[in-house]
Short mmCIF file of C-alpha atoms in Angstrom, two decimals:
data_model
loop_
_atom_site.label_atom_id
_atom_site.label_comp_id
_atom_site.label_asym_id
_atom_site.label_seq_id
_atom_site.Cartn_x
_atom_site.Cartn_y
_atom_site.Cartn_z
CA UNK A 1 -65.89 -27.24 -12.79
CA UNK A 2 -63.07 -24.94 -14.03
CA UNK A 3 -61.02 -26.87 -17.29
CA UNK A 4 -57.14 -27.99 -16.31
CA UNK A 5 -54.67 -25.23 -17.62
CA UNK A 6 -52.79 -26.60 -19.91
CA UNK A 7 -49.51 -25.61 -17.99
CA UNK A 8 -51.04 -28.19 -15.42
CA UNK A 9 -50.83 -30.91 -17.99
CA UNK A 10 -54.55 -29.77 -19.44
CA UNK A 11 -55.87 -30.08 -22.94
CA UNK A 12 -54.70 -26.41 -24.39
CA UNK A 13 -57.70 -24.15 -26.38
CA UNK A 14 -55.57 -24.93 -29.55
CA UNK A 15 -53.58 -27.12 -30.99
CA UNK A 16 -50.97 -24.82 -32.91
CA UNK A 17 -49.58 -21.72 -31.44
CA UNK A 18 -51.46 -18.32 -32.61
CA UNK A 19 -48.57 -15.92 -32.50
CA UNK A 20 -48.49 -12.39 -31.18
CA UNK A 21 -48.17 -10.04 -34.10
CA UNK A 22 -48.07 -11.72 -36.94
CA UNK A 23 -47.51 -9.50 -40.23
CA UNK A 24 -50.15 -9.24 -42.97
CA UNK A 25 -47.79 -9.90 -46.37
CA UNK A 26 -49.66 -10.15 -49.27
CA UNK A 27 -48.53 -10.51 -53.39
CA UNK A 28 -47.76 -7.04 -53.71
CA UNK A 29 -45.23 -7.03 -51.43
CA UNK A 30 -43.68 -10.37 -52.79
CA UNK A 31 -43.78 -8.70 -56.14
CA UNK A 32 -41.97 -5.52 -54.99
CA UNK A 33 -39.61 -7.17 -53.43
CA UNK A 34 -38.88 -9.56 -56.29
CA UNK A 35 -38.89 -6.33 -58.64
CA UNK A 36 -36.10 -4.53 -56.22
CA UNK A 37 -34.15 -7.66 -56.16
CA UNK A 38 -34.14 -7.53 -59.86
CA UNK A 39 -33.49 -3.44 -60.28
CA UNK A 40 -29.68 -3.84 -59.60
CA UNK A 41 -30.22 -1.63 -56.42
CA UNK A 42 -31.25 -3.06 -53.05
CA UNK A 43 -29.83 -0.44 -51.30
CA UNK A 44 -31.45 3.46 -50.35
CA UNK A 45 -32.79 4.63 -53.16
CA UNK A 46 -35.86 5.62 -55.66
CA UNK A 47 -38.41 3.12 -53.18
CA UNK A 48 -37.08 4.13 -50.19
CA UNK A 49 -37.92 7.90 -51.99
CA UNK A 50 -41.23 6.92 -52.65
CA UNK A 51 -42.27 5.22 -49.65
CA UNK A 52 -41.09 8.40 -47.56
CA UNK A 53 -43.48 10.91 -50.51
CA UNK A 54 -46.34 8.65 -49.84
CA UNK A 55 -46.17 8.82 -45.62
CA UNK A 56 -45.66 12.25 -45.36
CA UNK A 57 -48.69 12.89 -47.95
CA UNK A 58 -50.40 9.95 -45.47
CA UNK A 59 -49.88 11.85 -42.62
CA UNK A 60 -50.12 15.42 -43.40
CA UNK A 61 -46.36 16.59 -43.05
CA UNK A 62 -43.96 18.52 -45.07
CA UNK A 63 -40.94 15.16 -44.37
CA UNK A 64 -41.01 12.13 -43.39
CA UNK A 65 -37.85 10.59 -43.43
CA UNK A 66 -36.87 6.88 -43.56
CA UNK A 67 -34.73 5.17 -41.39
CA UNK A 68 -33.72 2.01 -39.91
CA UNK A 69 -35.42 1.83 -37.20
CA UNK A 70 -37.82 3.52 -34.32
CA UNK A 71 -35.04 4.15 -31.90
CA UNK A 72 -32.63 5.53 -35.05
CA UNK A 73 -35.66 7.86 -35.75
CA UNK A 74 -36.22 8.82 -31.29
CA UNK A 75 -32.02 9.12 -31.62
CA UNK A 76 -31.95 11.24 -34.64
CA UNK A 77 -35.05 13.50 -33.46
CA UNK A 78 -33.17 14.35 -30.41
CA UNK A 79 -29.82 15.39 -31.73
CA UNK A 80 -32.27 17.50 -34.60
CA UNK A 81 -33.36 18.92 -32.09
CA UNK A 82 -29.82 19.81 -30.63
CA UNK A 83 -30.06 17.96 -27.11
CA UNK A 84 -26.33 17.61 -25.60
CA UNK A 85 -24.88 16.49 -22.21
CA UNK A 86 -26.25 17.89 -19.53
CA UNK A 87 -29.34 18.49 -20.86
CA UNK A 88 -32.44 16.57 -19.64
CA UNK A 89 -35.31 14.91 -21.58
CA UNK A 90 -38.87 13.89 -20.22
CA UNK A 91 -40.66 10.88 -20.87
CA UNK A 92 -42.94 8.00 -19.47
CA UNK A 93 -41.52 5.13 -17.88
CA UNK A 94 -44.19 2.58 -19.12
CA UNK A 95 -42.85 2.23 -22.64
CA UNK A 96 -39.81 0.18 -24.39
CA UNK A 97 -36.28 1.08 -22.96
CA UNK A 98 -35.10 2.47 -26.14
CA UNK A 99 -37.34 5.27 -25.39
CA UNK A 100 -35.67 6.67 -22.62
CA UNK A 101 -32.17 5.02 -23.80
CA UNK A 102 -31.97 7.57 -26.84
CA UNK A 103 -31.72 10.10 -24.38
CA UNK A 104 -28.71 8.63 -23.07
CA UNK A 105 -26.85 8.22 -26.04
CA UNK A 106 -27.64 12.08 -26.65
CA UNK A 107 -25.76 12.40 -23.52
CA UNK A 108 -28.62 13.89 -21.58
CA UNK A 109 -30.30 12.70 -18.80
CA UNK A 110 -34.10 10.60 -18.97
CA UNK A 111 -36.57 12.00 -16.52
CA UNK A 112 -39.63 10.12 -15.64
CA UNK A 113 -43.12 11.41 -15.40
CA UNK A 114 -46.07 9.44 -14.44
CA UNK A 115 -48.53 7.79 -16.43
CA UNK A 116 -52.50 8.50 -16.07
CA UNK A 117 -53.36 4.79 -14.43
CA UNK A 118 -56.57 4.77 -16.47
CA UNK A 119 -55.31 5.73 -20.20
CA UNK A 120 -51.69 4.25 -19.90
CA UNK A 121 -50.35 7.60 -21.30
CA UNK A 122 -48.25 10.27 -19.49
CA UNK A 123 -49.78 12.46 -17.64
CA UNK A 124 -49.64 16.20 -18.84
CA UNK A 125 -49.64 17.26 -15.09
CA UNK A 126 -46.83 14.96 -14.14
CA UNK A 127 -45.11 16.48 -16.81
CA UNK A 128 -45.02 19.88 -15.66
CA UNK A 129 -44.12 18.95 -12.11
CA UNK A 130 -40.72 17.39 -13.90
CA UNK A 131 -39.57 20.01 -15.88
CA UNK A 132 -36.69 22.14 -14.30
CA UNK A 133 -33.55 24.62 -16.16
CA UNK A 134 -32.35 21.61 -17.05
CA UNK A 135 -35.22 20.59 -19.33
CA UNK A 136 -35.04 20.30 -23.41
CA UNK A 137 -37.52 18.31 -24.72
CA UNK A 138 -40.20 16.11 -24.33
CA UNK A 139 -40.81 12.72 -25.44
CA UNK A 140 -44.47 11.35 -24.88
CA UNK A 141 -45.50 7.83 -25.99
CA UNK A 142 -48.97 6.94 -27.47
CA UNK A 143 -49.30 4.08 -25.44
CA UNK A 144 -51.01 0.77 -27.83
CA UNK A 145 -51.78 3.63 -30.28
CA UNK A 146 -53.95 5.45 -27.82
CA UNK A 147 -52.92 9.36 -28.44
CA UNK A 148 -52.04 11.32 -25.49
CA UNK A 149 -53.76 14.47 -24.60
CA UNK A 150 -51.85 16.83 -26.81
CA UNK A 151 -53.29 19.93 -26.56
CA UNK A 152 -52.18 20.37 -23.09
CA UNK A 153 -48.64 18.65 -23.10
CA UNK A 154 -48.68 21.09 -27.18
CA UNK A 155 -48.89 23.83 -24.54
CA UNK A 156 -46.78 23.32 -22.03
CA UNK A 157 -44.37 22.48 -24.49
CA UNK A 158 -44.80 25.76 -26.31
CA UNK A 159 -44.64 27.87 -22.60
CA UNK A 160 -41.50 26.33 -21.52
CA UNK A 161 -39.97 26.54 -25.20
CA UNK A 162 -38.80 22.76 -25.28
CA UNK A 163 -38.77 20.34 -28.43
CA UNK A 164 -42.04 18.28 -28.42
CA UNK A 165 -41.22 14.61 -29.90
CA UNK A 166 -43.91 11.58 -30.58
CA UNK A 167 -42.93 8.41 -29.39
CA UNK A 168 -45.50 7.15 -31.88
CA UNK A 169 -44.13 3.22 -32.51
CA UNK A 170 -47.59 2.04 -31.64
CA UNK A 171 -49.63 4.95 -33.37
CA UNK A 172 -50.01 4.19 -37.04
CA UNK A 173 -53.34 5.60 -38.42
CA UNK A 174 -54.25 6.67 -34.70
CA UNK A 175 -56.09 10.35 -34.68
CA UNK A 176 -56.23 12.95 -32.43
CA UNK A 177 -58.53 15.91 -32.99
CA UNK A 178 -59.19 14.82 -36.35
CA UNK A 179 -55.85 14.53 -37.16
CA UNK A 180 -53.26 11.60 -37.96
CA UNK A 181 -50.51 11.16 -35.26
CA UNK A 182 -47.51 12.38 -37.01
CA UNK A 183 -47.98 16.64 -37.84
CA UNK A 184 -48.74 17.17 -33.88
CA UNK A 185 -45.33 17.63 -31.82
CA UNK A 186 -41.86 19.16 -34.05
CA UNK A 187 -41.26 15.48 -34.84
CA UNK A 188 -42.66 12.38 -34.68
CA UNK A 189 -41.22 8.93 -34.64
CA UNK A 190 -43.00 5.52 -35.93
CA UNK A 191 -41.86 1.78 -36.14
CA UNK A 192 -42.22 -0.63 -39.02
CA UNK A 193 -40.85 -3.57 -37.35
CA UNK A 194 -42.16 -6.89 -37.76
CA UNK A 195 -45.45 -7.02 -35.35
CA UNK A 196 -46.32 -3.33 -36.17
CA UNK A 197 -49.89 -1.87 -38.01
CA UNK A 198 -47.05 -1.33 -41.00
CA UNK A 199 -44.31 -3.31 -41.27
CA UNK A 200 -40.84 -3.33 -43.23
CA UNK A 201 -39.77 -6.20 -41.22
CA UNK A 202 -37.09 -3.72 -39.51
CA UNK A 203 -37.48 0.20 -39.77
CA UNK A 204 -38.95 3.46 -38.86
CA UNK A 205 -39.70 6.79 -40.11
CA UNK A 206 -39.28 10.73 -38.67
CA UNK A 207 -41.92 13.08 -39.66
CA UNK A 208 -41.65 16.95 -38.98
CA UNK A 209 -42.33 20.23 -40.99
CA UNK A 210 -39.22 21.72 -39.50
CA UNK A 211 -36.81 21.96 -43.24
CA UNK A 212 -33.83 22.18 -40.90
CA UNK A 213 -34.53 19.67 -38.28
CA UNK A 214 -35.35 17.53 -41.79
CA UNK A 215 -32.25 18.42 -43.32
CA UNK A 216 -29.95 17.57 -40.33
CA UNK A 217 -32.17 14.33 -40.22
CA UNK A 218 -31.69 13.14 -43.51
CA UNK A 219 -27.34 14.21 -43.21
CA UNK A 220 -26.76 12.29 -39.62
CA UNK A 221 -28.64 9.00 -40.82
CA UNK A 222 -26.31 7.90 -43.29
CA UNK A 223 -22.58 8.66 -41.63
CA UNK A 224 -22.82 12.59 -42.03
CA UNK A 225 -22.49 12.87 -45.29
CA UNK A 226 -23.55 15.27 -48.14
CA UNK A 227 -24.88 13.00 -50.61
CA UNK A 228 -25.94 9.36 -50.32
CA UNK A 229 -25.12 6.39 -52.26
CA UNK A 230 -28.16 6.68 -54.83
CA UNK A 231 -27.60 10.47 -55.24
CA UNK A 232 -24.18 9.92 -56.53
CA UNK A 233 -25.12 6.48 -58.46
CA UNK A 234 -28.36 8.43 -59.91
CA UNK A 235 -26.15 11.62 -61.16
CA UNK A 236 -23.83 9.36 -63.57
CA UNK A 237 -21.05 11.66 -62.97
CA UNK A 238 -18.37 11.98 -60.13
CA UNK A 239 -19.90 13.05 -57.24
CA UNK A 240 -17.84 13.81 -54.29
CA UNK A 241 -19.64 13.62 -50.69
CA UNK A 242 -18.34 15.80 -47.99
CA UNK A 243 -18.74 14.40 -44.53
CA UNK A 244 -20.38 17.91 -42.18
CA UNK A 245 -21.46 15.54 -39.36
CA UNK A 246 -20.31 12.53 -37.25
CA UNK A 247 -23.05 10.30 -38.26
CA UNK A 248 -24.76 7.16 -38.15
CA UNK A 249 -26.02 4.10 -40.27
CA UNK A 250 -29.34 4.45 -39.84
CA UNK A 251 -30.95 4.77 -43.38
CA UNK A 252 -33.26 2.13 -44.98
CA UNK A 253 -32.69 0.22 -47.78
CA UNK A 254 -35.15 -0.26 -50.93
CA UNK A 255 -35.64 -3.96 -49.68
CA UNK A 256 -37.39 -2.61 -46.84
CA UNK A 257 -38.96 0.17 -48.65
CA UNK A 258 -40.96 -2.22 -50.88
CA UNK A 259 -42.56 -3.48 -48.27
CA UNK A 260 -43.58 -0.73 -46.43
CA UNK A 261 -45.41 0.80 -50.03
CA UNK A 262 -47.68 -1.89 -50.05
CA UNK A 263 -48.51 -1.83 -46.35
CA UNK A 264 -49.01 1.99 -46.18
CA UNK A 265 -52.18 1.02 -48.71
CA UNK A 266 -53.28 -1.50 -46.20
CA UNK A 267 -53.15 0.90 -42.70
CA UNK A 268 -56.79 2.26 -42.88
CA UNK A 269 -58.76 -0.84 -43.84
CA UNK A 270 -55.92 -3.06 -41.67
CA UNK A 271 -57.38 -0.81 -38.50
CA UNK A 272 -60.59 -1.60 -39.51
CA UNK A 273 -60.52 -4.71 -38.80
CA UNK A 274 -58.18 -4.40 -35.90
CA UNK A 275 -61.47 -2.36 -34.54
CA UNK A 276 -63.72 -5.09 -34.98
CA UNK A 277 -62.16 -7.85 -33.45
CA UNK A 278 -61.39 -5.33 -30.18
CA UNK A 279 -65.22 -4.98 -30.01
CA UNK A 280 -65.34 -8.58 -30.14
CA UNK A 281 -62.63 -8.43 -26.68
CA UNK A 282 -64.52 -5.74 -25.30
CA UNK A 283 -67.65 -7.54 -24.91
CA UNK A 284 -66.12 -10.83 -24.14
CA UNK A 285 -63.74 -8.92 -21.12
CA UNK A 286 -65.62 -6.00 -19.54
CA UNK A 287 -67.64 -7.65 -17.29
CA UNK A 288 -64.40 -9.89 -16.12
CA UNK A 289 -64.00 -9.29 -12.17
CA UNK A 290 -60.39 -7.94 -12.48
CA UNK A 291 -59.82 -7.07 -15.44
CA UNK A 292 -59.88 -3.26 -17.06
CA UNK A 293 -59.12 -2.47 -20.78
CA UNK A 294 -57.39 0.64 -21.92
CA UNK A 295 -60.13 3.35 -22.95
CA UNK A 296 -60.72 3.94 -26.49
CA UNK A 297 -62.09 6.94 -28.21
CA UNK A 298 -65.76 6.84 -29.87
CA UNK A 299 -66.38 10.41 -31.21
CA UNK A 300 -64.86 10.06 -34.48
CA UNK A 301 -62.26 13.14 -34.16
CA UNK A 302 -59.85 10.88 -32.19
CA UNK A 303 -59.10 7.21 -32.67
CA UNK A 304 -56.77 3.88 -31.26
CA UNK A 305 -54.26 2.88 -33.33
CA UNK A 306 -54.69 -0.26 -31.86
CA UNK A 307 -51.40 -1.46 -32.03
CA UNK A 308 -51.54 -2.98 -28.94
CA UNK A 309 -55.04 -4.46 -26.83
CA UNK A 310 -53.76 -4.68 -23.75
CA UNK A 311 -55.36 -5.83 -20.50
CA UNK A 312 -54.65 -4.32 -17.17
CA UNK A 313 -55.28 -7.37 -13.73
CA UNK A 314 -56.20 -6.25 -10.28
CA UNK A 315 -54.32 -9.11 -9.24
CA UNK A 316 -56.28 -9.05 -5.97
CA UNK A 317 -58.44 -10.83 -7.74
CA UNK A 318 -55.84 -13.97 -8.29
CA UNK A 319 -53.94 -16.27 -6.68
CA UNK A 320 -50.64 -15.87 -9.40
CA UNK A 321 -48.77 -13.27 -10.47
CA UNK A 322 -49.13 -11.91 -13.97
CA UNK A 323 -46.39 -13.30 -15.04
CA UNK A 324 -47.83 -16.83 -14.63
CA UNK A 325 -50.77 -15.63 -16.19
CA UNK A 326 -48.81 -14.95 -19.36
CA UNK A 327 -47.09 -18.63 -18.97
CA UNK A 328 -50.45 -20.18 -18.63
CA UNK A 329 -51.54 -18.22 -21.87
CA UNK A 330 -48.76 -19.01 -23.68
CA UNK A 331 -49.11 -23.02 -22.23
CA UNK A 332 -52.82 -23.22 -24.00
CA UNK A 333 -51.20 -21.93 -27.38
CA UNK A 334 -52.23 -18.23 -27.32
CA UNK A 335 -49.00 -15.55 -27.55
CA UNK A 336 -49.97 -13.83 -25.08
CA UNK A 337 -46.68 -11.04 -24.36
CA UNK A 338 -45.92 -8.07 -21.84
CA UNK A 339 -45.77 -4.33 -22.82
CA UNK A 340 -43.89 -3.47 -20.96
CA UNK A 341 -42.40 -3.31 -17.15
CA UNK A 342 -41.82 0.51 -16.20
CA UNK A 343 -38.65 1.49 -16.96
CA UNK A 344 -37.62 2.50 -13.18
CA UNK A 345 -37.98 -0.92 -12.09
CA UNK A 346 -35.28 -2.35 -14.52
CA UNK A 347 -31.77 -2.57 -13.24
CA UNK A 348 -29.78 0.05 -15.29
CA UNK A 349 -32.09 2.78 -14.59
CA UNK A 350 -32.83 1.73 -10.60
CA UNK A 351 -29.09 1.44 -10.16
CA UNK A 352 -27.96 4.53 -12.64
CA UNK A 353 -30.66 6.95 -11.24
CA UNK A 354 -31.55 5.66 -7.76
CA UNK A 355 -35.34 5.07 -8.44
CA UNK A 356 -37.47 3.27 -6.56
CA UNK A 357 -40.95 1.91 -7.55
CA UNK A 358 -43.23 4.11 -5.51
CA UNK A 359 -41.21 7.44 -7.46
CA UNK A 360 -43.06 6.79 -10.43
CA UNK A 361 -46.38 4.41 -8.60
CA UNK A 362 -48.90 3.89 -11.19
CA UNK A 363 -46.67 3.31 -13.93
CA UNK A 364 -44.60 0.69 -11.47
CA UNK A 365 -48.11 -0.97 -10.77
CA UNK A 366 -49.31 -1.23 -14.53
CA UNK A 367 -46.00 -2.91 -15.49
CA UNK A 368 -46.47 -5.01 -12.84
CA UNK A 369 -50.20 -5.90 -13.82
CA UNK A 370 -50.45 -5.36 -17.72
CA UNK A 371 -50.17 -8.40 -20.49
CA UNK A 372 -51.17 -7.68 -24.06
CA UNK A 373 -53.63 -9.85 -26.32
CA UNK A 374 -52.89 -10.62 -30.10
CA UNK A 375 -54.31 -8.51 -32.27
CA UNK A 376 -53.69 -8.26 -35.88
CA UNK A 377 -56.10 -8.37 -39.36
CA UNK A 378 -54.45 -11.51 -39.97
CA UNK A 379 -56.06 -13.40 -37.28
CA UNK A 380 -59.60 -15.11 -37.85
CA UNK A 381 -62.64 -15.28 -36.23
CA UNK A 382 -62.01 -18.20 -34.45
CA UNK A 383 -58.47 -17.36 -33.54
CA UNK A 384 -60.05 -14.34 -31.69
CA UNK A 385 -62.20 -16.75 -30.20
CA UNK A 386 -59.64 -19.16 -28.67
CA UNK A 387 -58.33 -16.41 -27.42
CA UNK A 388 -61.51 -15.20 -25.14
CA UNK A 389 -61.49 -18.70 -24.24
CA UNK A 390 -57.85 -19.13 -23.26
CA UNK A 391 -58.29 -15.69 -21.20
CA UNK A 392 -61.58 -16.82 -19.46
CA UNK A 393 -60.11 -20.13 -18.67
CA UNK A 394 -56.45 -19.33 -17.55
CA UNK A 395 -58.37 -16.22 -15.20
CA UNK A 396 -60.81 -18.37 -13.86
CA UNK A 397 -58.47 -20.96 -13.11
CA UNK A 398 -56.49 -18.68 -10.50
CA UNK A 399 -59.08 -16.73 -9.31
CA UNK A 400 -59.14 -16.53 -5.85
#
């Protein structure tokens, strides 16, 4: 006899709620933070400095540039890379809005291409079919840290002379041909906020080897000008600051800074165990009528970030959408959370651009099918177990 779901008025798996992305903080970070608080500067500054030195030697790059955010670091990339009105910018729609909404407030135009249904990722084929005169650059999205096949979309790119950027928010640490996701594409964009493999509770970085795409990076993040607050503070001298661009607020502070030094340390063995306890999923969920998992690579030259494990329903299979499959999840104390609807399907870009869901099909059936798992080095062994048991008993509860 199948259990009551908890959202029934059943006895949930737990008793306290096991939350979806919860960070991994440890004493170093405390004492970082306590020893910025105590420098006299909070602001941007020698930490913020450091922490960008020690990505870009992480991932292999000339700059890496600090900012306030993934979408500051998507927005900056593009107007780097000179996108204006008129212009248009291709992208997937199964990712976060603010991947598509940067091109927007670049004043160009998002176009969709479809994702590969099996790897979540968008598809290099689809690509080409979208690009017309109209076409600058290219944003692609490692879906859940899974990187996408870059060679080809590296080549198309390079034949149609557009500006390649990583959406990499979910792609800490992931690999591709032996290489770390962030020296791949002319610039690459990652997110520290609070749920990610590295977090600075809010932030993001740009990495590129372009000097002048870097230069006009680190000028339009902090209002256009010349020199920042800690240059001038630093020099003990007047220092005037000229502004040469119409800029934004986007830098990061040292607060945020400390905490991302300590967590950069942490990526490699924090993926690690992000690896084990998906082989602990995988076994529990592959033989699940209904249920697929995202692929992951095995050959050692290319790995998951594993950001996000993420299972995709034939709902076929059940008697509820997945939406109440998430509730029910939720309802027996497991954060259960959706990444993400396709982007066509949400009012501002149906309405704006006149999509409708079968224009962009298997992304519109993904978003409609798709919930992720939590998934962090901070849960235990038995949290990952009350989650199997949550997912066997909310799917076995509606199956049909």
């Amino acid at each position: 006899m199948t259990a009551s779901l908890a959202i029934d008025g059943g006895q949930p798996v737990r008793d306290s709620f096991l939350v979806f992305g919860k960070p991994c903080l440890g004493e170093e970070e405390e004492r970082e933070v306590l020893d910025t608080l105590r420098s006299g500067w909070i602001g941007t500054g020698p930490k913020a400095l450091r922490f960008e030195q020690m990505f870009a030697e992480y991932v292999g790059c000339k700059h890496a540039l600090a900012v306030n955010s993934a979408t500051a670091a998507l927005h900056l990339s593009l107007l780097a890379a000179g996108i204006k009105p008129g212009d248009e910018v291709i992208t997937s729609p199964l990712t976060f809005a603010a991947t598509a909404n940067v091109a927007i407030h670049a004043g160009a135009r998002p176009v969709f291409a479809d994702i590969d249904p099996a790897t979540l990722n968008i598809a290099p084929e689809n690509i080409e079919r979208a690009i017309t005169g109209r076409t600058r650059a290219i944003i692609v999205v490692h879906f859940g840290g899974l990187p996408c096949q870059m060679a080809e979309i590296m080549e198309i790119a390079r034949q149609h002379n557009l500006t390649l950027v990583e959406d990499a928010a979910h792609a800490v640490g992931a690999r591709y041909n032996g290489r770390l996701i962030g020296n791949l594409g002319n610039l690459a964009c990652f997110s520290f906020y609070a749920n990610k493999n590295l977090t600075t509770a809010e932030g993001g970085m740009v990495t590129t080897d372009d000097d002048a795409m870097a230069e006009r990076i680190a000028v339009y993040r902090l209002h256009g000008l010349s020199r920042h607050a800690w240059q001038r503070y630093a020099s003990r001298r007047l220092m005037l600051s000229d502004a040469i661009y119409p800029g934004y607020k986007y830098n990061m502070p040292d607060l945020l800074a400390s905490l991302g030094i300590h967590q950069l340390r942490r990526v490699e063995d924090g993926l690690l165990t992000r690896e084990r306890y998906a082989r602990v999923y995988d076994e529990a969920f592959a033989e699940i009528p209904g249920v697929r998992l995202q692929p992951r690579p095995g050959d050692g030259l290319n790995r998951h970030g594993l950001h996000l494990y993420v299972l995709v329903l034939d709902l076929a299979h059940f008697r509820v959408s997945r939406n109440q499959i998430i509730d029910s999840l939720l309802a027996e104390n497991i954060g259960a959370a959706l990444h993400y609807r396709a982007l066509h399907m949400h009012p501002y870009y149906r309405d704006t651009f006149g999509y409708e869901p079968e224009d962009f099909p298997a992304a519109a059936s993904v978003g409609e099918s798709i919930l992720s798992l939590p998934l962090t080095p901070c849960i235990s062994e038995q949290d990952a177990a009350d989650v199997i048991e949550a997912v066997r008993k909310v799917l076995a509860g509606y199956r049909r």
